[in-house]
């Protein structure tokens, strides 16, 4: 059975290659940055309140709050903070997000069993690999939901199963149980209402941990779940000759849906060519068809709605530059200039871009002026943050510092940066655990 073969691959890993573990460090850095940005928002605050009520006290840190709860509760609450602003990493092959699941889950469990840096980083890489394989192996014609919560828990079960040195059969049952009970999040696919469920990543994360615990106690799942025709076996059992999936993770310089990033990059390149945005007649955004399934509200009322609006994000970047989306703040929602320019944004399918999706999530922007010559259209093939157009380490640290500015003081930020250096050098992870457990 394919699930057993996949689990056998998991337990065969003794240690991920050095470059793979370095990629996992970048994933940890980014997840912590995103969690700091989202920490004080309503969704994460509600998740922490639920965690206190349902799970109580425990050994795992609710990051940067001084609170501790069970690994399940910590993973749930921290995942919500990471994912709430849509600032978290993802993978084109999975068409979804992984860091918001794997990092909170692995760190929550590692804090309990005191796993070392090498094992933590390897576990995260394994979770990425398994989750991406399962997501990519699905037949697009039969996929009912694109929500990451549908498949991230299976990767969590594999990662934590490896970390706890479970056998392949236990991990296979855990993955199958997680798949069977995974959230579909169907209501969020076409909703026009901003909400905190989004892709149900926190629920999928918690589900993976719960189902591994159940499998370890003897609960059996349908471990032939990957044997259906709708799953591509060549993806599930691929070798690693072309590298691990975590090595081609994309990271986000803007806190909005990845499909909007190429158009944002394009309009940023055109800012110096437009002296008067009031004189703009139309901004035409060429994209692939899936982008039209976003809410694309021109007057979003919540941060969650804004994250999925091409007109709003493109107009914001045009007027105020990249900084206003790093991350999006509530004050931008009522900005009269942004709302007026968003009304002039037209989103259209570009057949050239549609033909290369999902391998590429490119964008094209044409600005049409009402009273003088229009600037040349700009085409962006590979958005900033892709592994082929990566953010530098300094850019990643700037993201961390900006996200953490209202949560940590300078001493706290410096300690966190130092702890990440220790992790990067695979010397120790205890300094990071101390940072996560600290009260802001």
Coordinates of C-alpha atoms in Angstrom, one line a residue:
X1 CA 0.0 0.0 0.0
X2 CA 1.2 3.5 -0.9
X3 CA 0.7 4.9 2.6
X4 CA 2.9 2.2 4.0
X5 CA 5.6 2.8 1.4
X6 CA 5.5 6.5 2.2
X7 CA 5.7 5.8 5.9
X8 CA 8.6 3.4 5.3
X9 CA 10.4 6.1 3.5
X10 CA 9.8 8.4 6.5
X11 CA 11.3 6.0 9.0
X12 CA 14.3 5.2 6.7
X13 CA 15.5 8.8 7.1
X14 CA 18.3 9.1 9.7
X15 CA 19.1 12.7 9.1
X16 CA 18.3 15.2 6.4
X17 CA 21.2 16.6 4.3
X18 CA 22.8 19.8 5.6
X19 CA 21.3 22.0 2.8
X20 CA 17.8 20.6 3.5
X21 CA 18.2 21.4 7.2
X22 CA 19.3 25.0 6.3
X23 CA 16.1 25.3 4.3
X24 CA 14.2 24.2 7.4
X25 CA 15.9 27.0 9.4
X26 CA 14.5 29.6 6.9
X27 CA 11.1 28.1 7.4
X28 CA 11.3 28.4 11.1
X29 CA 12.5 32.0 10.9
X30 CA 9.6 32.9 8.6
X31 CA 7.0 31.1 10.7
X32 CA 8.1 33.0 13.8
X33 CA 8.0 36.3 11.9
X34 CA 4.5 35.6 10.8
X35 CA 3.4 34.6 14.3
X36 CA 4.7 37.8 15.7
X37 CA 2.7 39.8 13.1
X38 CA -0.5 37.9 13.9
X39 CA -0.2 37.5 17.6
X40 CA -2.4 40.4 18.7
X41 CA -5.2 39.9 16.2
X42 CA -8.6 38.6 17.0
X43 CA -8.3 35.1 15.5
X44 CA -5.1 34.2 17.4
X45 CA -6.4 35.7 20.6
X46 CA -9.6 33.6 20.3
X47 CA -7.5 30.5 19.6
X48 CA -5.4 31.1 22.8
X49 CA -8.6 31.5 24.8
X50 CA -9.9 28.2 23.5
X51 CA -6.6 26.6 24.2
X52 CA -6.7 27.7 27.8
X53 CA -10.2 26.4 28.2
X54 CA -9.9 23.1 26.4
X55 CA -6.3 22.0 27.1
X56 CA -5.2 23.9 30.2
X57 CA -1.6 24.0 31.3
X58 CA 1.1 21.9 29.8
X59 CA 4.7 21.7 28.7
X60 CA 4.6 23.5 25.3
X61 CA 4.9 27.2 24.7
X62 CA 2.2 29.4 23.3
X63 CA 4.8 31.6 21.5
X64 CA 5.8 34.9 23.0
X65 CA 3.0 34.9 25.6
X66 CA 4.6 33.2 28.6
X67 CA 1.7 30.7 28.5
X68 CA 2.2 26.9 28.3
X69 CA -0.3 24.2 27.3
X70 CA -0.4 20.8 25.7
X71 CA 1.4 20.2 22.4
X72 CA -1.9 19.9 20.7
X73 CA -3.1 23.2 22.1
X74 CA 0.2 25.0 21.4
X75 CA 0.3 23.8 17.9
X76 CA -3.3 25.0 17.3
X77 CA -2.8 28.4 18.8
X78 CA 0.6 29.0 17.2
X79 CA -0.6 27.8 13.8
X80 CA -3.4 30.4 14.0
X81 CA -1.0 33.2 14.7
X82 CA 1.3 32.1 11.8
X83 CA -1.4 31.8 9.2
X84 CA -3.9 34.6 10.1
X85 CA -2.3 37.2 7.9
X86 CA -1.5 35.0 4.9
X87 CA 2.1 36.1 5.3
X88 CA 3.3 32.5 5.7
X89 CA 5.3 30.3 3.3
X90 CA 4.0 27.9 0.8
X91 CA 4.8 25.6 -2.1
X92 CA 3.6 25.8 -5.7
X93 CA 3.5 22.0 -6.1
X94 CA 1.1 21.8 -3.1
X95 CA -0.7 25.0 -4.0
X96 CA -0.9 25.8 -0.3
X97 CA 0.9 26.5 3.0
X98 CA 3.1 24.2 5.0
X99 CA 5.1 26.2 7.5
X100 CA 2.1 27.3 9.5
X101 CA 1.5 23.6 10.2
X102 CA 4.9 21.9 10.4
X103 CA 6.8 24.5 12.5
X104 CA 4.2 24.9 15.3
X105 CA 3.6 21.1 15.5
X106 CA 7.2 20.1 15.5
X107 CA 8.4 22.8 17.9
X108 CA 5.5 22.0 20.3
X109 CA 6.4 18.3 20.4
X110 CA 10.2 18.9 20.4
X111 CA 9.8 21.1 23.5
X112 CA 8.3 18.2 25.4
X113 CA 10.8 15.5 24.4
X114 CA 13.8 18.0 24.2
X115 CA 14.7 17.0 20.7
X116 CA 18.0 18.5 19.4
X117 CA 18.3 20.9 16.6
X118 CA 19.2 18.4 13.9
X119 CA 16.2 16.2 14.7
X120 CA 13.8 19.2 14.8
X121 CA 15.0 20.4 11.4
X122 CA 14.8 17.0 9.9
X123 CA 11.3 16.4 11.2
X124 CA 10.1 19.7 9.7
X125 CA 11.7 18.7 6.3
X126 CA 10.0 15.3 6.4
X127 CA 6.6 16.9 7.2
X128 CA 7.0 19.2 4.2
X129 CA 7.9 16.4 1.9
X130 CA 5.0 14.1 2.9
X131 CA 2.4 16.9 2.9
X132 CA 3.6 18.2 -0.5
X133 CA 3.6 14.8 -2.0
X134 CA 0.1 14.1 -0.9
X135 CA -1.2 17.5 -2.1
X136 CA 0.6 17.3 -5.4
X137 CA -0.4 13.7 -6.1
X138 CA -4.2 14.5 -6.1
X139 CA -6.0 14.5 -9.5
X140 CA -7.0 18.2 -10.0
X141 CA -10.3 17.1 -11.5
X142 CA -11.4 15.4 -8.3
X143 CA -10.1 17.9 -5.7
X144 CA -13.1 19.4 -3.9
X145 CA -11.1 22.0 -1.9
X146 CA -7.8 23.8 -2.2
X147 CA -7.6 24.3 1.5
X148 CA -4.2 23.5 3.0
X149 CA -6.0 22.0 6.1
X150 CA -7.1 19.2 3.9
X151 CA -3.6 17.7 3.7
X152 CA -1.2 19.5 6.1
X153 CA -2.2 17.2 9.0
X154 CA -0.9 14.1 7.2
X155 CA 2.5 15.8 7.0
X156 CA 2.3 16.7 10.7
X157 CA 1.5 13.1 11.6
X158 CA 4.6 11.9 9.6
X159 CA 6.9 14.6 11.0
X160 CA 5.9 13.9 14.7
X161 CA 5.9 10.2 14.1
X162 CA 9.4 10.4 12.9
X163 CA 10.4 12.7 15.7
X164 CA 9.0 10.2 18.3
X165 CA 10.6 7.2 16.4
X166 CA 7.3 5.5 15.7
X167 CA 7.3 2.6 13.3
X168 CA 6.0 2.8 9.7
X169 CA 2.7 1.1 10.3
X170 CA 1.8 3.5 13.1
X171 CA 2.7 6.4 10.9
X172 CA 0.7 5.0 8.0
X173 CA -2.4 4.6 10.2
X174 CA -1.8 8.1 11.6
X175 CA -1.7 9.6 8.2
X176 CA -4.8 7.7 7.1
X177 CA -6.7 8.7 10.2
X178 CA -5.7 12.4 9.6
X179 CA -6.7 12.2 6.0
X180 CA -10.1 10.7 6.8
X181 CA -11.0 13.4 9.4
X182 CA -9.2 16.3 7.7
X183 CA -11.2 19.6 7.4
X184 CA -12.6 20.3 3.9
X185 CA -13.3 24.0 4.6
X186 CA -15.7 24.0 1.7
X187 CA -17.5 27.1 3.0
X188 CA -14.4 29.2 2.7
X189 CA -13.8 28.4 -1.0
X190 CA -16.1 31.1 -2.3
X191 CA -17.1 33.1 0.7
X192 CA -17.2 36.9 0.4
X193 CA -17.0 37.2 4.2
X194 CA -13.7 37.7 5.9
X195 CA -13.2 35.0 8.5
X196 CA -10.6 33.3 10.7
X197 CA -11.1 29.8 9.4
X198 CA -9.4 30.5 6.0
X199 CA -7.7 27.3 4.9
X200 CA -8.3 25.5 8.2
X201 CA -4.6 25.1 8.8
X202 CA -4.7 25.2 12.6
X203 CA -7.4 22.5 12.6
X204 CA -5.5 20.4 10.1
X205 CA -2.4 20.7 12.3
X206 CA -4.2 19.7 15.5
X207 CA -5.8 16.9 13.6
X208 CA -2.4 15.4 12.6
X209 CA -1.2 15.4 16.2
X210 CA -4.5 13.9 17.5
X211 CA -4.5 11.1 14.9
X212 CA -0.9 10.2 15.6
X213 CA -1.8 9.9 19.3
X214 CA -4.7 7.7 18.4
X215 CA -2.6 5.5 16.1
X216 CA 0.0 5.1 18.9
X217 CA -2.8 3.8 21.1
X218 CA -3.9 1.2 18.5
X219 CA -6.5 3.0 16.5
X220 CA -6.6 1.8 12.9
X221 CA -7.2 3.9 9.8
X222 CA -8.0 3.0 6.2
X223 CA -4.3 2.8 5.2
X224 CA -5.2 2.1 1.6
X225 CA -6.4 5.8 1.3
X226 CA -3.7 6.7 -1.2
X227 CA -4.3 3.7 -3.4
X228 CA -7.2 5.3 -5.2
X229 CA -6.8 6.2 -8.9
X230 CA -7.1 9.9 -8.0
X231 CA -3.7 9.8 -6.5
X232 CA -0.5 9.7 -8.6
X233 CA 1.7 7.0 -7.3
X234 CA 4.8 8.4 -9.1
X235 CA 4.5 11.6 -7.0
X236 CA 3.9 9.8 -3.7
X237 CA 6.9 7.5 -4.1
X238 CA 9.3 9.9 -5.9
X239 CA 13.0 9.7 -5.1
X240 CA 15.0 12.7 -3.9
X241 CA 17.3 13.0 -6.9
X242 CA 15.8 16.5 -7.6
X243 CA 16.0 17.6 -4.0
X244 CA 13.5 17.9 -1.2
X245 CA 10.4 19.9 -1.6
X246 CA 11.3 22.1 1.3
X247 CA 14.2 23.5 -0.7
X248 CA 11.8 25.1 -3.2
X249 CA 9.5 26.7 -0.6
X250 CA 8.4 30.2 -1.5
X251 CA 8.3 33.0 1.1
X252 CA 6.2 36.0 1.1
X253 CA 7.3 39.7 1.1
X254 CA 3.6 40.8 1.2
X255 CA 0.8 39.6 3.5
X256 CA -1.7 38.5 0.9
X257 CA -2.5 35.5 -1.3
X258 CA 0.6 34.4 -3.3
X259 CA -1.4 34.7 -6.5
X260 CA -1.4 38.5 -6.1
X261 CA 2.4 38.8 -5.6
X262 CA 3.5 38.9 -9.2
X263 CA 1.0 41.7 -10.0
X264 CA 2.2 43.6 -6.9
X265 CA 5.8 43.2 -8.0
X266 CA 4.8 44.5 -11.5
X267 CA 3.0 47.6 -10.2
X268 CA 5.9 48.4 -7.8
X269 CA 8.1 48.6 -10.9
X270 CA 5.7 51.1 -12.5
X271 CA 5.4 53.5 -9.5
X272 CA 8.1 55.9 -10.7
X273 CA 6.4 56.2 -14.1
X274 CA 3.1 57.5 -12.6
X275 CA 3.3 61.0 -11.2
X276 CA -0.5 61.3 -10.6
X277 CA -2.5 58.3 -9.6
X278 CA -5.7 60.3 -9.8
X279 CA -5.0 60.5 -13.5
X280 CA -5.1 56.7 -13.9
X281 CA -8.0 55.6 -16.0
X282 CA -7.6 51.8 -15.5
X283 CA -5.1 49.3 -14.1
X284 CA -5.5 46.0 -15.9
X285 CA -4.1 43.0 -14.1
X286 CA -3.5 39.9 -16.3
X287 CA -3.4 36.7 -14.4
X288 CA -4.5 33.0 -14.4
X289 CA -8.0 31.8 -13.9
X290 CA -7.7 30.7 -10.3
X291 CA -7.0 34.2 -9.2
X292 CA -10.6 35.2 -10.3
X293 CA -11.9 32.8 -7.6
X294 CA -10.6 35.1 -4.9
X295 CA -13.1 37.4 -3.3
X296 CA -11.4 40.4 -5.0
X297 CA -13.4 42.9 -3.0
X298 CA -12.6 46.5 -3.8
X299 CA -13.7 47.7 -0.4
X300 CA -12.8 44.8 2.0
X301 CA -14.0 45.3 5.5
X302 CA -11.6 42.9 7.3
X303 CA -7.9 42.0 7.0
X304 CA -8.9 38.5 5.9
X305 CA -10.9 39.9 3.0
X306 CA -8.1 42.2 2.0
X307 CA -5.6 39.4 1.8
X308 CA -7.6 37.9 -1.1
X309 CA -8.3 41.0 -3.1
X310 CA -6.2 41.8 -6.2
X311 CA -7.7 45.3 -6.6
X312 CA -7.1 46.3 -3.0
X313 CA -3.6 44.9 -2.7
X314 CA -2.4 46.3 -6.1
X315 CA -3.9 49.7 -5.4
X316 CA -2.3 49.8 -2.0
X317 CA 1.1 48.9 -3.4
X318 CA 0.8 51.4 -6.2
X319 CA 0.1 54.3 -3.8
X320 CA 2.2 53.5 -0.8
X321 CA 4.8 50.9 -1.9
X322 CA 5.7 47.5 -0.5
X323 CA 5.8 48.6 3.1
X324 CA 2.0 48.9 3.4
X325 CA 1.7 45.2 2.8
X326 CA 4.4 44.1 5.3
X327 CA 2.0 43.3 6.8
X328 CA -1.4 44.8 5.9
X329 CA -2.8 46.8 8.9
X330 CA -6.4 47.7 9.7
X331 CA -5.7 51.4 9.0
X332 CA -5.3 50.6 5.3
X333 CA -8.9 49.3 5.0
X334 CA -10.5 52.7 5.2
X335 CA -7.9 54.6 3.2
X336 CA -9.9 56.7 0.7
X337 CA -7.2 56.9 -1.9
X338 CA -6.7 53.1 -1.9
X339 CA -10.4 52.5 -2.2
X340 CA -10.7 55.0 -5.1
X341 CA -7.8 53.4 -7.0
X342 CA -9.0 49.9 -6.3
X343 CA -12.3 50.7 -8.2
X344 CA -10.1 51.3 -11.3
X345 CA -8.4 47.8 -11.1
X346 CA -9.7 45.3 -13.6
X347 CA -8.6 41.6 -13.2
X348 CA -8.6 39.5 -16.4
X349 CA -7.4 36.1 -17.4
X350 CA -4.3 36.2 -19.5
X351 CA -4.2 33.0 -21.6
X352 CA -0.4 32.9 -21.7
X353 CA -0.3 33.0 -17.9
X354 CA -3.1 30.5 -17.6
X355 CA -1.1 28.0 -19.8
X356 CA 1.8 27.8 -17.3
X357 CA -0.2 27.7 -14.0
X358 CA 0.4 26.2 -11.5
X359 CA 4.0 25.7 -12.4
X360 CA 4.2 29.5 -12.5
X361 CA 2.1 32.1 -10.8
X362 CA 3.1 35.0 -13.0
X363 CA 1.4 38.4 -13.5
X364 CA 1.1 41.3 -15.9
X365 CA 0.0 44.8 -15.2
X366 CA -0.9 47.5 -17.7
X367 CA -1.6 51.0 -16.4
X368 CA -3.9 53.2 -18.7
X369 CA -3.6 56.9 -18.1
X370 CA -6.6 59.2 -18.9
X371 CA -4.8 62.3 -20.2
X372 CA -1.2 61.3 -21.2
X373 CA 1.0 58.5 -22.3
X374 CA 0.7 55.3 -20.4
X375 CA 3.7 53.4 -19.1
X376 CA 4.8 50.2 -20.7
X377 CA 3.1 47.1 -19.3
X378 CA 5.2 45.0 -16.9
X379 CA 5.3 41.2 -16.9
X380 CA 6.6 39.4 -13.8
X381 CA 7.3 35.7 -14.4
X382 CA 8.7 34.8 -11.0
X383 CA 7.5 36.8 -8.0
X384 CA 9.9 37.8 -5.2
X385 CA 10.3 35.1 -2.6
X386 CA 10.3 32.2 -5.0
X387 CA 13.3 29.8 -4.6
X388 CA 14.3 31.1 -8.1
X389 CA 14.0 34.7 -7.0
X390 CA 14.7 34.4 -3.3
X391 CA 14.6 36.9 -0.4
X392 CA 18.1 37.4 1.0
X393 CA 18.8 36.4 4.6
X394 CA 18.9 40.1 5.5
X395 CA 15.5 40.6 3.9
X396 CA 14.1 37.7 6.0
X397 CA 15.6 39.3 9.2
X398 CA 14.0 42.6 8.3
X399 CA 10.7 40.9 7.9
X400 CA 11.2 39.3 11.4
X401 CA 12.1 42.6 13.0
X402 CA 9.2 44.5 11.4
X403 CA 6.7 41.8 12.4
X404 CA 8.1 41.7 15.9
X405 CA 8.5 45.4 16.5
X406 CA 5.2 45.7 18.5
X407 CA 5.7 42.5 20.4
X408 CA 9.3 42.3 21.4
X409 CA 11.7 45.0 22.5
X410 CA 15.2 45.3 21.0
X411 CA 16.7 42.9 23.5
X412 CA 14.1 40.3 22.7
X413 CA 14.5 40.6 19.0
X414 CA 18.3 40.3 19.3
X415 CA 18.0 37.2 21.4
X416 CA 15.6 35.7 18.9
X417 CA 18.0 36.4 16.1
X418 CA 20.9 34.9 18.1
X419 CA 18.8 31.8 18.8
X420 CA 18.1 31.4 15.1
X421 CA 21.9 31.5 14.4
X422 CA 22.4 28.7 17.0
X423 CA 19.7 26.7 15.2
X424 CA 21.2 27.5 11.7
X425 CA 24.6 26.2 12.9
X426 CA 22.8 23.2 14.5
X427 CA 24.5 23.8 17.7
X428 CA 21.5 23.9 20.0
X429 CA 17.8 24.7 20.1
X430 CA 17.4 25.5 23.8
X431 CA 18.0 29.3 23.3
X432 CA 15.0 29.2 20.8
X433 CA 12.8 27.4 23.3
X434 CA 13.6 30.1 25.9
X435 CA 12.7 32.9 23.4
X436 CA 9.4 31.2 22.6
X437 CA 8.5 30.7 26.3
X438 CA 9.3 34.3 27.3
X439 CA 6.6 36.8 28.1
X440 CA 6.6 40.0 25.9

